[in-house]
Coordinates of N, CA and C in Angstrom, one line a residue:
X1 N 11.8 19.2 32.8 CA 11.2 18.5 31.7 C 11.9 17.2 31.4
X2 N 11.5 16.3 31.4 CA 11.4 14.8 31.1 C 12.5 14.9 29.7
X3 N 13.9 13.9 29.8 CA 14.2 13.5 28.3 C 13.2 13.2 27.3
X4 N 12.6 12.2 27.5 CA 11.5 11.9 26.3 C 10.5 13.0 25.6
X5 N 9.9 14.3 26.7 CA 9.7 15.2 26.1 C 9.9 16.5 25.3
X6 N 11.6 16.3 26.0 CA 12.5 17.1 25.2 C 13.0 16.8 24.1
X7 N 13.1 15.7 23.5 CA 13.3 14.9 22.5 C 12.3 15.3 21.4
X8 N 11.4 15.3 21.9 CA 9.6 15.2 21.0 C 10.5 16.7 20.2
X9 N 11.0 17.8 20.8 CA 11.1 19.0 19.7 C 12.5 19.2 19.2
X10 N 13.2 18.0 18.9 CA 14.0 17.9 18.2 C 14.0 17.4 16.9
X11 N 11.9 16.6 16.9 CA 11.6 16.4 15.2 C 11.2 17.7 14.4
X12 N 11.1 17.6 13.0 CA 10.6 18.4 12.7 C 10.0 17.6 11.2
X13 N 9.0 18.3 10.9 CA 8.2 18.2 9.7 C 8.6 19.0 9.0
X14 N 8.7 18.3 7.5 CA 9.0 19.4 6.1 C 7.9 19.1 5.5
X15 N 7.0 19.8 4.9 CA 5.9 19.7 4.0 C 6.2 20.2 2.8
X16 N 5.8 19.4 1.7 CA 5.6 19.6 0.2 C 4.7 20.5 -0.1
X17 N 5.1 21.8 -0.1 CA 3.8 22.9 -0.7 C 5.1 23.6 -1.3
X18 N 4.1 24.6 -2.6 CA 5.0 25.2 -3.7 C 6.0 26.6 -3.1
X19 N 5.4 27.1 -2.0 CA 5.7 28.0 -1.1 C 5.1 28.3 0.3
X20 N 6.2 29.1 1.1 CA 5.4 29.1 2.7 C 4.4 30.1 2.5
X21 N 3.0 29.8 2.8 CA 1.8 30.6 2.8 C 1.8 32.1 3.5
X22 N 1.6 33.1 3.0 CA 1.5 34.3 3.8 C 0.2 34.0 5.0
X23 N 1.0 34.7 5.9 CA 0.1 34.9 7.1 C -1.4 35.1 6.5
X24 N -2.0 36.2 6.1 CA -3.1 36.8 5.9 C -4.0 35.8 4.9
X25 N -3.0 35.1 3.8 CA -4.0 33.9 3.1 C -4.0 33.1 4.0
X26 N -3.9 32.3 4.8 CA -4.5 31.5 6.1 C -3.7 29.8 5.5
X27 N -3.9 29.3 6.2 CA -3.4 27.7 6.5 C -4.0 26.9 5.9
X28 N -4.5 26.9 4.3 CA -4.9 26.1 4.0 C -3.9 25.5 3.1
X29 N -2.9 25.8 2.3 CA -2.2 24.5 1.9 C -1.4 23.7 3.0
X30 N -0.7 24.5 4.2 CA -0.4 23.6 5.4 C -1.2 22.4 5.2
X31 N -2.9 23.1 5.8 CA -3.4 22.0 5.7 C -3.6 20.8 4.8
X32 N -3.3 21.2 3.8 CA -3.8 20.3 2.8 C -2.7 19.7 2.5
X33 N -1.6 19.7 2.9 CA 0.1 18.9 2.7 C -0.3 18.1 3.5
X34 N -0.6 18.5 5.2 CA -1.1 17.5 5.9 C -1.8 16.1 5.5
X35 N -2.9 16.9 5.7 CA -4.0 16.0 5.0 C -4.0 15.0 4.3
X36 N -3.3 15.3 3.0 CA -2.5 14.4 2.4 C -1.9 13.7 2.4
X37 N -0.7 13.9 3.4 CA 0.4 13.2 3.7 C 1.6 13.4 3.1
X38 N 1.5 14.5 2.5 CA 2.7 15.2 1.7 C 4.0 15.9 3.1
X39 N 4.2 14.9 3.7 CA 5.1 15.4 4.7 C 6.1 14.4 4.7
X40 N 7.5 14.8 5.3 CA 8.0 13.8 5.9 C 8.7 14.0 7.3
X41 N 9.2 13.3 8.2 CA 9.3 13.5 9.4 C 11.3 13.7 9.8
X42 N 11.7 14.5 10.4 CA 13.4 14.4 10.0 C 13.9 14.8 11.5
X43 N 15.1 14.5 12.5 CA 15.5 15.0 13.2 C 16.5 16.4 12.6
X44 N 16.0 16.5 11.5 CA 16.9 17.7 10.7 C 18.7 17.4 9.8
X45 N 18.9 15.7 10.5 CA 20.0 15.7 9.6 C 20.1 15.1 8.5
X46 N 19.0 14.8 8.0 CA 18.4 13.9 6.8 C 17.6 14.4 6.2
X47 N 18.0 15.0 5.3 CA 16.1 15.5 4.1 C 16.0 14.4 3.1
X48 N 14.5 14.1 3.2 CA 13.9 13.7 1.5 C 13.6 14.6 1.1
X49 N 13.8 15.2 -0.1 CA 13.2 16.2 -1.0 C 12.2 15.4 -1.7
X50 N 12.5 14.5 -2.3 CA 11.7 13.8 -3.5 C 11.9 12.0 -2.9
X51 N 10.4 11.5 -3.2 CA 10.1 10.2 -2.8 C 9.3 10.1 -3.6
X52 N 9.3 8.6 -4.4 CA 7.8 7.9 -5.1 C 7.9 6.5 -5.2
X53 N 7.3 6.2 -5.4 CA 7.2 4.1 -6.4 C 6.6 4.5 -7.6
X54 N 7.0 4.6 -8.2 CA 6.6 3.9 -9.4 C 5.5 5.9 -9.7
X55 N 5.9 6.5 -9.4 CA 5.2 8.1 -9.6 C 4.2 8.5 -8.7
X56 N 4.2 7.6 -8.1 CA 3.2 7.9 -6.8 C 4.0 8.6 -5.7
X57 N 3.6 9.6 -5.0 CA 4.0 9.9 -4.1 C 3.3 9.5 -2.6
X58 N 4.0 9.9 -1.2 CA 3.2 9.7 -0.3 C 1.8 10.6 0.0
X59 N 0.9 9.8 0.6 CA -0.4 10.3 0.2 C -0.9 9.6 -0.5
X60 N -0.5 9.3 -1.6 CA -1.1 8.9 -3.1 C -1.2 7.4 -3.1
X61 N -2.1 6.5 -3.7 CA -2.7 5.3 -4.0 C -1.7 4.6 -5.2
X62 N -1.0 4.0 -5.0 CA -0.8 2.8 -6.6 C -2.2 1.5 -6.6
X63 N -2.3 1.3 -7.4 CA -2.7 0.1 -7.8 C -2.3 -1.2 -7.7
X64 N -2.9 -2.1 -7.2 CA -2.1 -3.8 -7.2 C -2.3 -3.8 -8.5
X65 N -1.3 -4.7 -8.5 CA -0.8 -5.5 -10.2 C 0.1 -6.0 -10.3
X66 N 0.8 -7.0 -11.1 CA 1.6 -7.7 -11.3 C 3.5 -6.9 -10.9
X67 N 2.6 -5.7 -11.8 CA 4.0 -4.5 -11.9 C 4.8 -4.5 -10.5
X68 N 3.9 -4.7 -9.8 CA 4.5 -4.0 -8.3 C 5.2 -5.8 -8.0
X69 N 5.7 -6.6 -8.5 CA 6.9 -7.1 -8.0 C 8.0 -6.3 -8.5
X70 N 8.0 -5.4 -9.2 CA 9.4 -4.3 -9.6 C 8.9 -3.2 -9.4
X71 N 8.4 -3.1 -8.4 CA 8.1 -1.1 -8.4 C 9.6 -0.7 -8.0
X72 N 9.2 0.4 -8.9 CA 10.0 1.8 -9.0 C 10.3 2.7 -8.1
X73 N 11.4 2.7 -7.3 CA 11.6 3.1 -5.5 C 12.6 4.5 -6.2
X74 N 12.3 6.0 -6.4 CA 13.1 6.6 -6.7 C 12.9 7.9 -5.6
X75 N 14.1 8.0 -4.9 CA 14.4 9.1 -3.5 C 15.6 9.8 -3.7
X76 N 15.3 11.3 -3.3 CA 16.7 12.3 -3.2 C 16.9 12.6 -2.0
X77 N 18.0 12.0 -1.5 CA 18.4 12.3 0.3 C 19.8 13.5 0.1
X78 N 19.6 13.8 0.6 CA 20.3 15.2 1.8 C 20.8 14.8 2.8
X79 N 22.3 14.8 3.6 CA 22.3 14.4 5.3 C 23.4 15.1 5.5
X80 N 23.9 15.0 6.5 CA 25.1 15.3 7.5 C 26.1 15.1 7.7
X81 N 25.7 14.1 8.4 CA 26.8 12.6 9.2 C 26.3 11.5 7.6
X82 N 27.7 10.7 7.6 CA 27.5 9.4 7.0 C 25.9 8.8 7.0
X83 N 25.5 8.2 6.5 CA 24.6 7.3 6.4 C 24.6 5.7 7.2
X84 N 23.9 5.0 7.6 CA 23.8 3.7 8.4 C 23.3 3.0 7.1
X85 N 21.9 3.1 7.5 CA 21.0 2.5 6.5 C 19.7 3.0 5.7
X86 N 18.8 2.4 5.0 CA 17.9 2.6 4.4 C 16.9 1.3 4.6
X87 N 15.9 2.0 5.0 CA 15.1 0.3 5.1 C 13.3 1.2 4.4
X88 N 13.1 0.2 3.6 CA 11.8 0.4 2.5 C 11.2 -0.9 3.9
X89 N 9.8 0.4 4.2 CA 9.1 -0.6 5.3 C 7.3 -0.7 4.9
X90 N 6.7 -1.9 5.0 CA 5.9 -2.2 4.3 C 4.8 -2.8 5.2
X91 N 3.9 -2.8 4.8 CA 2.9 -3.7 5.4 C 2.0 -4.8 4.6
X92 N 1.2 -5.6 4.7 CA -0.1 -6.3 4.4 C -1.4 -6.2 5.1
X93 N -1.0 -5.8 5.8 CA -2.7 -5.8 7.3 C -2.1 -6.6 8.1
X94 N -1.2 -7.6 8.2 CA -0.9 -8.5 9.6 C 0.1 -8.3 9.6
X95 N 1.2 -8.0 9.0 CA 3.0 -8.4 9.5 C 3.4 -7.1 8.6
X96 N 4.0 -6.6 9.4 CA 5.6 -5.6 8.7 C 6.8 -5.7 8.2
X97 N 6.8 -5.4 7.2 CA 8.1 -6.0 6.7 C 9.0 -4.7 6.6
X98 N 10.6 -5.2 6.6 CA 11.7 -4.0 6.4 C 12.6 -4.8 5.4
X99 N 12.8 -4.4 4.0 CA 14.0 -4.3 3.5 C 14.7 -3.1 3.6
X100 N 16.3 -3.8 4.2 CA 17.6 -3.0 5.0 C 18.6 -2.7 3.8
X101 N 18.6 -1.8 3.2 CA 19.8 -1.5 1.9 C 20.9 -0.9 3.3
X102 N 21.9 -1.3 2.9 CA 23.5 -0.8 4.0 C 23.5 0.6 2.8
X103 N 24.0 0.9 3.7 CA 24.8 2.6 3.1 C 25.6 3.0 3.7
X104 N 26.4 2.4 4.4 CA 27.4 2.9 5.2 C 29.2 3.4 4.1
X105 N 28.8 3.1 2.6 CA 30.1 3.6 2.2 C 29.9 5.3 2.1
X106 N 28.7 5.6 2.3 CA 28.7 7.4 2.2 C 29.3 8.2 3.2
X107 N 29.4 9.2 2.7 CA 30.3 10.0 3.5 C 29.4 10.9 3.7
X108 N 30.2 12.2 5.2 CA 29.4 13.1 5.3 C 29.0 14.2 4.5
X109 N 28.0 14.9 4.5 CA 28.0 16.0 3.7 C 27.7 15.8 2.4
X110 N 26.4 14.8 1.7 CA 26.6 14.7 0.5 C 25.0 14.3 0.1
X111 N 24.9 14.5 -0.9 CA 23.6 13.8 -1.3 C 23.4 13.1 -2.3
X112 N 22.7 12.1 -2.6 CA 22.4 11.2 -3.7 C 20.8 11.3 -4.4
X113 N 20.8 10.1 -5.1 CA 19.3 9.9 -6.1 C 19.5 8.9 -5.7
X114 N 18.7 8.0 -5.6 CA 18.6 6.8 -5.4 C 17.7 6.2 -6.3
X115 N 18.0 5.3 -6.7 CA 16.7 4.3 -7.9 C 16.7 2.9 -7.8
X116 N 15.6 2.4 -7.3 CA 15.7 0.8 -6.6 C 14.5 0.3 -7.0
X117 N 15.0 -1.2 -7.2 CA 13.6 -1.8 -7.7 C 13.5 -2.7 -6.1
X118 N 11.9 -2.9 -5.7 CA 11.2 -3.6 -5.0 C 10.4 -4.3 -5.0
X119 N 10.0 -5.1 -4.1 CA 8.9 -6.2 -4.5 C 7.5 -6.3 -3.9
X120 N 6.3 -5.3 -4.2 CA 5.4 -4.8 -2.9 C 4.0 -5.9 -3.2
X121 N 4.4 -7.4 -4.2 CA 3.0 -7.6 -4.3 C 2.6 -8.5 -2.9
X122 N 1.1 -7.9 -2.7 CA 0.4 -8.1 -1.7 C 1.2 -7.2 -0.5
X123 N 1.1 -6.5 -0.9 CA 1.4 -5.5 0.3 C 0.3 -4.2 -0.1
X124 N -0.2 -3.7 1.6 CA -1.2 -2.5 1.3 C -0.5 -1.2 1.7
X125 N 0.8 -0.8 1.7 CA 1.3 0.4 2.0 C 2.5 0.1 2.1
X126 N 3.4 1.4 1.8 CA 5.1 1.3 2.1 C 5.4 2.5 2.1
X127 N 6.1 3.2 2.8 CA 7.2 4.2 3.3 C 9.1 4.0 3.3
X128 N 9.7 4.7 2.9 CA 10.5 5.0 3.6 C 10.9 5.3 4.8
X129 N 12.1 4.9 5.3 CA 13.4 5.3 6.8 C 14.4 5.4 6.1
X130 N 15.5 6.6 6.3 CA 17.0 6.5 6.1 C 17.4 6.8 7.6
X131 N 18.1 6.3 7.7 CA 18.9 6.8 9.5 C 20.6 6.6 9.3
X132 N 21.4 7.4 9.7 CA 22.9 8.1 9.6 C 23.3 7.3 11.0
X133 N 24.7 7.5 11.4 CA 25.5 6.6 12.0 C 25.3 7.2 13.5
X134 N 25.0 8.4 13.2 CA 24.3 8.6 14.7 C 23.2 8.5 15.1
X135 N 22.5 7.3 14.6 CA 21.1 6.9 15.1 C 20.7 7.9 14.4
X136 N 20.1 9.2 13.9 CA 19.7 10.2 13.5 C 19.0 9.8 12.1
X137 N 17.2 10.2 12.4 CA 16.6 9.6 11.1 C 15.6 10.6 10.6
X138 N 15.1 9.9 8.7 CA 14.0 10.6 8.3 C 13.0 9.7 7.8
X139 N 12.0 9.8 7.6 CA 10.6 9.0 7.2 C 9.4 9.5 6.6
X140 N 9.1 8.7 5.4 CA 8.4 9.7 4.5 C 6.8 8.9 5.4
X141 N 6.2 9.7 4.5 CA 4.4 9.0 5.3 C 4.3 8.0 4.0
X142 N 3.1 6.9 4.5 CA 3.0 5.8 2.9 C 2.5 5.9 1.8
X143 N 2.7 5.2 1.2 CA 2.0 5.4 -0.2 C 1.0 4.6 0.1
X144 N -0.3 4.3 -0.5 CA -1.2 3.3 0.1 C -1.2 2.6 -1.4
X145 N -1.4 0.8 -1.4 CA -1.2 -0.1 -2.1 C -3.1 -0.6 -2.2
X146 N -3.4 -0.6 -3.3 CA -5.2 -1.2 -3.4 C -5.2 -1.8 -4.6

């Protein structure tokens, strides 16, 4: 088997549901975390537990408005290894943007809150990345911006 495809099962998805569904009730909140976008994606040494702007979570719609030159960026990270960075990544419909916060004074084994103001006007979506000093990363799905 190919590095590249042995890599593919070293991601893993955590989904936001209240509990793991019994076998016999069937796959529908799975699904419906999906669906949503109530997931995030982790090589396992980084969790978000909690991500929003401004109370929205991923999945979920904000509204354009003035407000969103100070949205409200509040995340709970979990990791390992030290931290690298954090980059709040964004779009418009033509170009991507990444604000890079450093994090490199964290140490291993620890976890934080984070509370940050950002600047999303005219932007139609934004996600989270944190990634640790060994390249090792997590990524929430976007929020969508209308």
């Amino acid at each position: 088997r190919s590095s590249a495809a042995s890599d593919v099962y070293k991601r893993q998805n955590y989904l936001k549901i209240d509990s793991v569904p019994e076998y016999e009730d069937g796959w529908q909140p799975v699904l419906d975390s999906l669906r949503n976008g109530q997931f995030f994606l982790t090589t396992g040494e980084i969790l978000i537990p909690e991500f929003s702007i401004n109370n929205k979570e991923s999945g979920q719609t904000l509204k354009q408005s003035p407000r969103l030159s100070k949205a409200r960026l509040k995340a709970d990270l979990e990791w390992t290894y030290p931290l690298s960075r954090m980059e709040i990544v964004t779009g418009d419909g033509d170009n991507i943007y990444r604000e890079r916060i450093d994090l490199s004074d964290t140490q291993e084994f620890e976890n934080q809150s984070f509370d940050l103001k950002t600047d999303l006007s005219n932007r139609n979506w934004v996600r989270l990345e944190i990634w640790d000093i060994a390249n090792n990363g997590a990524f929430t799905q976007p929020i969508w911006i209308k």
